[in-house]
Amino acid sequence: DQQVKQNSPSLSVQEGRISILNCDYTNSMFDYFLWYKKYPAEGPTFLISISSIKDKNEDGRFTVFLNKSAKHLSLHIVPSQPGDSAVYFCAASALTGANNLFFGTGTRLTVIP
Amino acid sequence: EAGVTQFPSHSVIEKGQTVTLRCDPISGHDNLYWYRRVMGKEIKFLLHFVKESKQDESGMPNNRFLAERTGGTYSTLKVQPAELEDSGVYFCASSQDLNMAYEQYFGPGTRLTVT
């Protein structure tokens, strides 16, 4: 059973606008959440993370929001740039338990120039 | 610093054959992970080594998969005999600190196609 879900397989956004990628999880034991970015023929690259004790973490153009009660997180990219076009994976971990990451199915973001 | 490397980048084999995938982690990283992504689905955890010991192999699909990590350096993942459903991209990742989940550095993956 999939514990991390990304229900939008793709998203297209105009350059300069905001991109919002969404992720839901089911396991209440998850206490650390990550976003990875993946280009074709490359492995996932860590982008930004958030601990369950926070509800927001910002790094430049990237902000991750966490709503624990809804078991939902989102990644905001503003302004979006053509180089942001990639597949974005949401991942979760229970740091107090196993160290492996649970990934979603990914959302393909296309930023249109 | 060299990143995580994987070999081969792509392998095409027939059902019933054997394939061995190799992963070289970042030097000094004690933790090594194998993940797999079947087309269009999520990236799924297979197993985790700490040095040469298997810490967690709960994600291994069945006994046709055998992972080893000789001397705590590189790791191999053997599939024998391969089945059609084994097709996918196999990712290796490594990390130095067990408690820093985000510090898993991924290799480019091996695309396995079983025909």
XYZ file of N, CA and C in Angstrom:
684
model
N 0.850 -1.192 0.000
C 0.000 0.000 0.000
C 0.890 1.247 0.000
N 0.593 2.168 -0.888
C 1.436 3.339 -1.033
C 1.207 4.321 0.105
N 2.258 4.698 0.801
C 2.140 5.567 1.966
C 2.361 7.029 1.633
N 2.940 7.310 0.472
C 3.151 8.686 0.017
C 2.536 8.804 -1.373
N 1.668 9.788 -1.547
C 0.936 9.880 -2.805
C 1.088 11.254 -3.441
N 1.347 11.255 -4.725
C 1.340 12.479 -5.510
C 0.302 12.259 -6.602
N -0.833 12.897 -6.463
C -1.980 12.593 -7.318
C -1.954 13.291 -8.670
N -1.047 14.250 -8.840
C -0.948 14.927 -10.134
C 0.281 14.425 -10.866
N 0.121 13.656 -11.925
C 1.291 13.151 -12.648
C 2.036 14.236 -13.409
N 1.357 15.321 -13.746
C 2.027 16.372 -14.501
C 1.438 17.734 -14.174
N 2.251 18.762 -14.439
C 1.851 20.150 -14.164
C 2.595 21.042 -15.161
N 1.873 21.941 -15.804
C 2.498 22.915 -16.711
C 2.258 24.314 -16.181
N 3.321 25.121 -16.177
C 3.242 26.467 -15.620
C 4.012 27.413 -16.532
N 3.527 28.629 -16.649
C 4.248 29.638 -17.420
C 5.454 30.137 -16.631
N 6.531 30.415 -17.338
C 7.720 30.989 -16.712
C 7.344 32.235 -15.915
N 7.904 32.356 -14.717
C 7.648 33.516 -13.881
C 6.480 33.347 -12.914
N 5.612 32.337 -13.199
C 4.471 32.113 -12.313
C 4.858 31.134 -11.207
N 3.916 30.883 -10.310
C 4.164 29.971 -9.208
C 3.809 28.543 -9.609
N 4.679 27.602 -9.209
C 4.383 26.175 -9.364
C 4.066 25.625 -7.978
N 2.979 24.879 -7.878
C 2.597 24.259 -6.606
C 2.446 22.764 -6.828
N 3.311 22.007 -6.162
C 3.256 20.545 -6.262
C 2.777 19.996 -4.923
N 1.876 19.048 -4.988
C 1.233 18.541 -3.784
C 1.583 17.091 -3.485
N 1.493 16.758 -2.203
C 1.848 15.418 -1.746
C 1.026 15.097 -0.504
N 0.517 13.889 -0.432
C -0.223 13.424 0.743
C 0.427 12.159 1.285
N 0.333 11.964 2.588
C 0.896 10.757 3.174
C -0.105 10.157 4.163
N 0.086 8.882 4.443
C -0.877 8.189 5.307
C -0.279 7.757 6.639
N 1.032 7.609 6.709
C 1.665 7.071 7.905
C 1.967 8.186 8.909
N 1.322 8.162 10.052
C 1.515 9.214 11.060
C 2.872 9.124 11.743
N 3.627 8.056 11.483
C 4.965 7.922 12.063
C 6.010 8.730 11.285
N 5.665 9.169 10.100
C 6.613 9.971 9.328
C 6.869 11.294 10.045
N 8.145 11.638 10.201
C 8.464 12.894 10.878
C 9.476 13.742 10.116
N 9.792 13.323 8.905
C 10.718 14.102 8.093
C 10.309 13.948 6.646
N 10.248 15.070 5.945
C 9.719 15.050 4.578
C 10.692 15.766 3.649
N 10.803 15.246 2.460
C 11.802 15.735 1.524
C 11.200 15.873 0.131
N 11.759 16.768 -0.637
C 11.461 16.854 -2.060
C 12.753 16.612 -2.823
N 12.643 15.751 -3.826
C 13.761 15.466 -4.714
C 13.368 15.889 -6.118
N 14.366 16.279 -6.874
C 14.179 16.692 -8.265
C 14.947 15.704 -9.132
N 14.346 15.299 -10.240
C 15.004 14.324 -11.083
C 14.942 14.743 -12.554
N 16.114 14.822 -13.157
C 16.213 15.051 -14.601
C 16.337 13.696 -15.287
N 16.016 13.621 -16.577
C 16.142 12.361 -17.307
C 17.551 11.793 -17.236
N 17.643 10.490 -17.080
C 18.918 9.757 -17.048
C 19.801 10.140 -15.862
N 19.221 10.796 -14.881
C 19.966 11.101 -13.661
C 19.222 10.554 -12.461
N 19.925 10.443 -11.337
C 19.256 10.031 -10.115
C 18.577 11.219 -9.451
N 17.685 10.949 -8.517
C 17.034 12.040 -7.778
C 18.063 12.872 -7.022
N 17.833 14.172 -6.991
C 18.714 15.095 -6.269
C 17.915 15.793 -5.187
N 18.454 15.799 -3.974
C 17.762 16.450 -2.856
C 17.551 17.935 -3.139
N 16.343 18.402 -2.831
C 15.995 19.802 -3.098
C 15.770 20.569 -1.802
N 14.843 20.102 -0.986
C 14.488 20.794 0.239
C 13.786 19.815 1.162
N 13.858 20.064 2.468
C 13.224 19.158 3.411
C 12.538 19.944 4.518
N 11.734 19.238 5.306
C 11.073 19.852 6.446
C 10.855 18.814 7.524
N 11.105 19.219 8.745
C 10.851 18.363 9.884
C 9.398 18.539 10.325
N 8.861 17.521 10.982
C 7.456 17.584 11.408
C 7.209 18.611 12.506
N 8.257 19.164 13.091
C 8.066 20.176 14.124
C 7.863 21.570 13.515
N 8.025 21.666 12.198
C 7.838 22.936 11.511
C 6.648 22.844 10.572
N 6.151 23.992 10.145
C 5.102 23.976 9.131
C 5.536 24.654 7.830
N 6.741 25.199 7.833
C 7.230 25.871 6.633
C 8.747 25.884 6.643
N 9.317 25.667 5.456
C 10.760 25.821 5.299
C 11.021 26.439 3.931
N 11.868 27.435 3.918
C 12.099 28.199 2.698
C 13.574 28.177 2.328
N 13.836 28.029 1.041
C 15.204 28.054 0.544
C 15.179 28.700 -0.837
N 15.450 29.988 -0.853
C 15.449 30.703 -2.129
C 14.067 30.705 -2.755
N 13.986 30.210 -3.965
C 12.699 30.190 -4.686
C 11.797 29.038 -4.243
N 12.308 28.165 -3.419
C 11.592 26.950 -3.024
C 11.102 27.056 -1.575
N 9.829 26.746 -1.387
C 9.243 26.715 -0.052
C 8.421 25.446 0.083
N 8.610 24.756 1.190
C 7.785 23.573 1.461
C 6.902 23.885 2.655
N 5.620 23.541 2.523
C 4.632 23.717 3.569
C 4.164 22.348 4.038
N 4.015 22.221 5.362
C 3.551 20.960 5.932
C 2.306 21.198 6.766
N 1.269 20.439 6.491
C 0.034 20.463 7.274
C -0.138 19.073 7.882
N 0.328 18.926 9.130
C 0.338 17.594 9.753
C -1.058 17.053 9.980
N -1.971 17.907 10.356
C -3.329 17.428 10.637
C -3.982 16.862 9.386
N -3.628 17.429 8.234
C -4.188 16.948 6.967
C -3.280 15.918 6.311
N -2.113 15.682 6.894
C -1.113 14.790 6.317
C -0.840 15.201 4.870
N -0.524 16.464 4.710
C -0.347 17.042 3.374
C 0.852 17.972 3.380
N 1.631 17.891 2.306
C 2.682 18.878 2.123
C 2.683 19.364 0.671
N 3.246 20.537 0.505
C 3.299 21.106 -0.834
C 4.641 21.804 -1.036
N 5.043 21.840 -2.275
C 6.267 22.537 -2.686
C 5.868 23.690 -3.588
N 6.291 24.901 -3.205
C 6.024 26.079 -4.009
C 7.325 26.543 -4.652
N 7.275 26.792 -5.933
C 8.429 27.324 -6.642
C 8.006 28.659 -7.247
N 8.675 29.731 -6.803
C 8.317 31.036 -7.335
C 9.531 31.943 -7.390
N 9.807 32.595 -8.519
C 9.152 32.371 -9.797
C 9.674 31.106 -10.481
N 8.837 30.451 -11.226
C 9.251 29.243 -11.946
C 10.135 29.608 -13.134
N 11.117 28.755 -13.372
C 12.058 28.974 -14.478
C 12.082 27.730 -15.364
N 12.408 27.889 -16.646
C 12.448 26.719 -17.537
C 13.364 25.603 -17.023
N 14.447 25.963 -16.355
C 15.361 24.971 -15.790
C 14.759 24.157 -14.658
N 13.605 24.577 -14.168
C 12.916 23.817 -13.125
C 12.154 22.634 -13.703
N 12.059 22.573 -14.998
C 11.338 21.471 -15.638
C 12.034 20.148 -15.311
N 11.327 19.253 -14.647
C 11.895 17.996 -14.156
C 10.761 17.204 -13.527
N 11.077 16.011 -13.047
C 10.124 15.243 -12.242
C 10.451 15.481 -10.775
N 9.433 15.825 -10.003
C 9.611 16.106 -8.582
C 8.993 14.973 -7.767
N 9.813 14.426 -6.857
C 9.355 13.356 -5.988
C 9.245 13.869 -4.554
N 8.149 13.555 -3.949
C 7.950 13.762 -2.531
C 8.418 12.494 -1.819
N 9.083 12.637 -0.671
C 9.542 11.471 0.077
C 9.351 11.727 1.566
N 9.241 10.654 2.315
C 9.042 10.765 3.754
C 9.881 9.726 4.468
N 10.210 10.052 5.698
C 11.032 9.166 6.502
C 10.596 9.229 7.954
N 10.734 8.112 8.646
C 10.519 8.086 10.092
C 11.897 8.018 10.705
N 12.435 9.174 11.081
C 13.826 9.229 11.522
C 14.079 8.389 12.770
N 13.035 8.189 13.534
C 13.215 7.414 14.749
C 13.155 5.919 14.471
N 12.858 5.576 13.276
C 12.758 4.159 12.919
C 13.688 3.818 11.787
N 13.171 3.155 10.799
C 13.980 2.779 9.648
C 14.469 4.016 8.912
N 15.575 3.903 8.285
C 16.201 5.051 7.658
C 15.849 5.181 6.187
N 15.064 4.238 5.660
C 14.775 4.298 4.247
C 13.727 5.358 3.958
N 13.706 5.807 2.713
C 12.777 6.825 2.264
C 11.598 6.181 1.553
N 10.406 6.754 1.783
C 9.201 6.338 1.080
C 8.869 7.445 0.088
N 8.814 7.075 -1.184
C 8.614 8.061 -2.248
C 7.200 8.012 -2.815
N 6.779 9.154 -3.368
C 5.576 9.191 -4.190
C 5.921 8.820 -5.619
N 4.931 8.887 -6.496
C 5.105 8.488 -7.881
C 5.693 9.594 -8.752
N 5.792 10.797 -8.206
C 6.408 11.886 -8.948
C 5.411 12.746 -9.702
N 5.752 14.010 -9.871
C 4.984 14.946 -10.695
C 5.939 15.573 -11.693
N 5.592 15.469 -12.974
C 6.427 16.068 -14.010
C 6.030 17.516 -14.187
N 6.951 18.423 -13.868
C 6.714 19.857 -14.008
C 7.328 20.352 -15.308
N 6.533 21.042 -16.073
C 7.017 21.682 -17.306
C 6.802 23.179 -17.159
N 7.884 23.930 -17.238
C 7.793 25.385 -17.176
C 7.949 25.913 -18.598
N 6.895 26.583 -19.052
C 6.835 27.045 -20.441
C 7.423 28.447 -20.549
N 8.439 28.600 -21.412
C 9.080 29.931 -21.534
C 8.111 30.963 -22.102
N 34.708 15.771 -5.396
C 34.338 14.452 -4.834
C 33.463 13.711 -5.823
N 33.813 12.445 -6.105
C 33.025 11.668 -7.044
C 31.700 11.299 -6.393
N 30.655 11.263 -7.227
C 29.342 10.893 -6.732
C 29.149 9.399 -6.741
N 27.916 8.993 -6.501
C 27.554 7.588 -6.559
C 27.539 7.150 -8.023
N 28.207 6.056 -8.314
C 28.226 5.560 -9.687
C 27.581 4.192 -9.756
N 26.955 3.912 -10.878
C 26.278 2.640 -11.076
C 26.642 2.098 -12.450
N 26.738 0.763 -12.495
C 27.098 0.103 -13.750
C 26.312 -1.191 -13.888
N 25.773 -1.532 -15.053
C 25.763 -0.705 -16.262
C 24.673 0.361 -16.178
N 24.623 1.234 -17.149
C 23.565 2.241 -17.173
C 22.270 1.626 -17.703
N 22.434 0.621 -18.556
C 21.266 -0.020 -19.141
C 21.600 -1.489 -19.415
N 20.670 -2.378 -19.088
C 20.860 -3.802 -19.344
C 19.579 -4.391 -19.906
N 19.729 -5.116 -21.005
C 18.582 -5.801 -21.601
C 18.876 -7.291 -21.572
N 18.027 -8.057 -20.889
C 18.248 -9.495 -20.776
C 16.938 -10.212 -21.041
N 17.058 -11.511 -21.294
C 15.863 -12.312 -21.514
C 15.398 -12.914 -20.195
N 14.130 -13.165 -20.138
C 13.552 -13.827 -18.964
C 14.322 -15.109 -18.679
N 14.642 -15.309 -17.394
C 15.368 -16.509 -17.002
C 16.874 -16.316 -16.888
N 17.372 -15.230 -17.467
C 18.806 -14.967 -17.373
C 19.151 -14.287 -16.053
N 20.449 -14.133 -15.843
C 20.957 -13.512 -14.621
C 21.579 -12.165 -14.956
N 21.386 -11.215 -14.065
C 21.997 -9.895 -14.248
C 22.552 -9.432 -12.910
N 23.698 -8.791 -12.959
C 24.318 -8.241 -11.749
C 24.536 -6.755 -11.940
N 23.976 -5.989 -11.026
C 24.114 -4.542 -11.039
C 25.146 -4.144 -9.994
N 25.915 -3.100 -10.310
C 26.946 -2.688 -9.374
C 26.745 -1.241 -8.962
N 27.072 -0.955 -7.721
C 26.991 0.408 -7.200
C 28.270 0.734 -6.442
N 28.863 1.856 -6.754
C 30.003 2.367 -6.000
C 29.549 3.615 -5.260
N 29.482 3.561 -3.940
C 29.004 4.724 -3.182
C 30.070 5.809 -3.105
N 29.692 6.920 -2.553
C 30.650 7.980 -2.301
C 31.653 7.475 -1.260
N 32.920 7.741 -1.491
C 33.955 7.254 -0.591
C 33.709 7.730 0.842
N 33.779 6.790 1.769
C 33.589 7.141 3.164
C 32.165 7.019 3.669
N 31.225 6.775 2.747
C 29.833 6.607 3.149
C 29.599 5.167 3.611
N 29.216 5.019 4.877
C 28.976 3.695 5.415
C 27.619 3.122 4.992
N 26.665 4.025 4.738
C 25.304 3.585 4.422
C 25.096 3.510 2.917
N 24.558 2.387 2.493
C 24.289 2.186 1.069
C 22.892 1.625 0.949
N 22.109 2.193 0.035
C 20.716 1.815 -0.161
C 20.481 1.408 -1.620
N 19.585 0.470 -1.798
C 19.092 0.146 -3.135
C 17.594 0.464 -3.183
N 17.203 1.107 -4.275
C 15.800 1.419 -4.541
C 15.474 0.964 -5.968
N 14.192 0.831 -6.242
C 13.767 0.464 -7.590
C 12.530 1.269 -7.963
N 12.513 1.691 -9.228
C 11.314 2.349 -9.742
C 10.810 1.577 -10.958
N 9.640 0.983 -10.806
C 8.957 0.358 -11.927
C 8.252 1.486 -12.675
N 8.180 1.360 -13.992
C 7.700 2.461 -14.830
C 6.406 3.100 -14.312
N 6.480 4.419 -14.119
C 5.298 5.184 -13.733
C 4.915 5.069 -12.282
N 5.651 4.257 -11.529
C 5.271 4.069 -10.132
C 6.269 4.752 -9.203
N 6.095 4.546 -7.909
C 6.957 5.226 -6.962
C 8.323 4.555 -6.900
N 9.291 5.290 -6.382
C 10.608 4.728 -6.110
C 10.477 3.940 -4.805
N 10.802 2.659 -4.871
C 10.580 1.801 -3.702
C 11.890 1.313 -3.099
N 11.955 1.352 -1.801
C 13.117 0.894 -1.059
C 13.266 -0.610 -1.201
N 14.500 -1.065 -1.395
C 14.793 -2.497 -1.439
C 15.558 -2.932 -0.205
N 16.740 -2.338 0.006
C 17.485 -2.700 1.195
C 18.528 -1.657 1.552
N 19.073 -1.805 2.741
C 20.010 -0.845 3.326
C 21.168 -1.599 3.955
N 22.383 -1.228 3.551
C 23.601 -1.746 4.174
C 24.201 -0.688 5.099
N 24.719 -1.139 6.224
C 25.630 -0.323 7.000
C 26.977 -1.046 6.947
N 27.893 -0.421 6.288
C 29.164 -1.083 5.950
C 28.831 -2.387 5.216
N 29.334 -3.519 5.679
C 29.066 -4.757 4.930
C 27.827 -5.496 5.416
N 27.166 -4.984 6.451
C 26.027 -5.683 7.039
C 24.697 -5.174 6.507
N 23.769 -6.095 6.287
C 22.419 -5.719 5.877
C 21.655 -5.215 7.093
N 21.308 -3.940 7.073
C 20.577 -3.329 8.184
C 19.078 -3.585 8.051
N 18.602 -3.532 6.805
C 17.170 -3.665 6.552
C 16.995 -4.164 5.130
N 16.427 -5.333 4.965
C 16.166 -5.860 3.619
C 14.689 -6.143 3.431
N 13.872 -5.389 4.138
C 12.426 -5.617 4.115
C 11.785 -5.335 2.762
N 12.475 -4.575 1.912
C 11.900 -4.233 0.615
C 12.261 -5.177 -0.511
N 13.086 -6.167 -0.239
C 13.507 -7.101 -1.292
C 12.283 -7.904 -1.734
N 12.013 -7.962 -3.046
C 10.762 -8.571 -3.510
C 10.658 -10.073 -3.237
N 11.749 -10.787 -3.412
C 11.728 -12.246 -3.235
C 13.167 -12.772 -3.261
N 13.302 -14.079 -3.139
C 14.653 -14.642 -3.035
C 15.382 -14.746 -4.369
N 14.802 -14.199 -5.423
C 15.563 -14.126 -6.683
C 16.538 -12.952 -6.666
N 16.415 -12.109 -5.674
C 17.274 -10.936 -5.544
C 18.292 -11.188 -4.437
N 19.573 -10.952 -4.762
C 20.628 -11.139 -3.776
C 21.553 -9.925 -3.807
N 21.688 -9.263 -2.669
C 22.558 -8.094 -2.574
C 23.738 -8.409 -1.684
N 24.892 -7.890 -2.088
C 26.097 -8.054 -1.295
C 26.873 -6.740 -1.272
N 27.655 -6.613 -0.238
C 28.516 -5.434 -0.146
C 29.848 -5.891 0.448
N 30.731 -6.262 -0.413
C 32.004 -6.830 -0.009
C 32.897 -5.785 0.633
N 33.339 -6.071 1.860
C 34.272 -5.173 2.529
C 33.714 -3.799 2.822
N 32.416 -3.656 2.733
C 31.816 -2.367 3.033
C 32.078 -1.291 2.011
N 32.483 -1.711 0.803
C 32.730 -0.707 -0.235
C 31.621 -0.746 -1.268
N 31.919 -1.294 -2.466
C 30.886 -1.326 -3.498
C 29.867 -2.417 -3.173
N 28.736 -2.327 -3.845
C 27.671 -3.307 -3.645
C 27.220 -3.855 -4.996
N 26.769 -5.103 -4.963
C 26.168 -5.707 -6.151
C 24.767 -6.180 -5.821
N 23.920 -6.121 -6.829
C 22.555 -6.631 -6.714
C 22.349 -7.597 -7.870
N 22.170 -8.858 -7.525
C 22.013 -9.896 -8.543
C 20.562 -10.320 -8.620
N 20.078 -10.469 -9.831
C 18.725 -10.964 -10.050
C 18.848 -12.270 -10.827
N 18.368 -13.362 -10.212
C 18.545 -14.683 -10.809
C 17.434 -15.627 -10.357
N 16.629 -16.156 -11.276
C 16.509 -15.763 -12.685
C 15.602 -14.540 -12.823
N 15.878 -13.722 -13.809
C 15.085 -12.508 -14.015
C 13.707 -12.832 -14.584
N 12.708 -12.068 -14.131
C 11.338 -12.169 -14.613
C 10.934 -10.841 -15.253
N 9.870 -10.868 -16.033
C 9.426 -9.663 -16.743
C 9.155 -8.508 -15.774
N 8.566 -8.828 -14.618
C 8.186 -7.775 -13.670
C 9.385 -7.142 -12.964
N 10.587 -7.667 -13.208
C 11.782 -7.072 -12.614
C 12.260 -5.848 -13.388
N 11.685 -5.620 -14.541
C 12.064 -4.452 -15.347
C 11.805 -3.162 -14.577
N 12.727 -2.239 -14.702
C 12.585 -0.958 -14.021
C 13.939 -0.293 -13.905
N 13.982 0.793 -13.177
C 15.245 1.489 -12.932
C 15.658 1.231 -11.490
N 16.870 0.747 -11.327
C 17.413 0.442 -10.010
C 18.371 1.550 -9.604
N 18.034 2.199 -8.507
C 18.855 3.290 -7.994
C 19.621 2.828 -6.762
N 20.831 3.318 -6.673
C 21.646 3.136 -5.481
C 21.840 4.512 -4.846
N 21.879 4.562 -3.545
C 22.127 5.813 -2.836
C 23.074 5.538 -1.685
N 23.796 6.550 -1.280
C 24.669 6.380 -0.118
C 24.563 7.590 0.787
N 24.864 7.370 2.046
C 24.865 8.469 3.010
C 25.911 8.188 4.065
N 26.364 9.275 4.676
C 27.422 9.114 5.680
C 26.828 8.924 7.061
N 25.802 9.755 7.351
C 25.243 9.790 8.695
C 23.902 9.086 8.704
N 23.748 8.092 9.537
C 22.513 7.313 9.587
C 21.311 8.165 9.965
N 21.552 9.221 10.732
C 20.432 10.000 11.240
C 20.023 11.159 10.342
N 20.679 11.287 9.204
C 20.364 12.409 8.315
C 19.768 11.839 7.025
N 18.478 11.605 7.080
C 17.832 10.914 5.958
C 17.978 11.667 4.646
N 18.005 13.009 4.703
C 18.058 13.732 3.446
C 19.403 13.630 2.788
N 20.407 13.217 3.519
C 21.722 13.170 2.927
C 21.984 11.854 2.213
N 20.961 11.373 1.521
C 21.131 10.221 0.660
C 21.406 10.741 -0.737
N 22.566 10.416 -1.250
C 22.985 10.852 -2.575
C 22.742 9.692 -3.540
N 22.005 9.984 -4.579
C 21.593 8.935 -5.505
C 22.511 8.856 -6.715
N 22.700 7.638 -7.200
C 23.369 7.429 -8.459
C 22.401 7.620 -9.614
N 22.884 7.531 -10.859
C 22.028 7.774 -12.024
C 21.076 6.627 -12.335
N 21.282 5.491 -11.702
C 20.389 4.364 -11.921
C 20.848 3.422 -13.015
N 20.376 2.179 -12.930
C 20.548 1.184 -13.992
C 19.157 0.831 -14.491
N 18.950 1.030 -15.779
C 17.650 0.658 -16.371
C 17.726 -0.802 -16.799
N 16.926 -1.640 -16.166
C 16.888 -3.066 -16.489
C 15.640 -3.370 -17.295
N 15.845 -3.993 -18.437
C 14.727 -4.415 -19.275
C 14.797 -5.921 -19.437
N 13.756 -6.597 -18.992
C 13.675 -8.054 -19.113
C 12.639 -8.362 -20.195
N 13.085 -9.100 -21.247
C 12.173 -9.377 -22.374
C 11.776 -10.858 -22.424
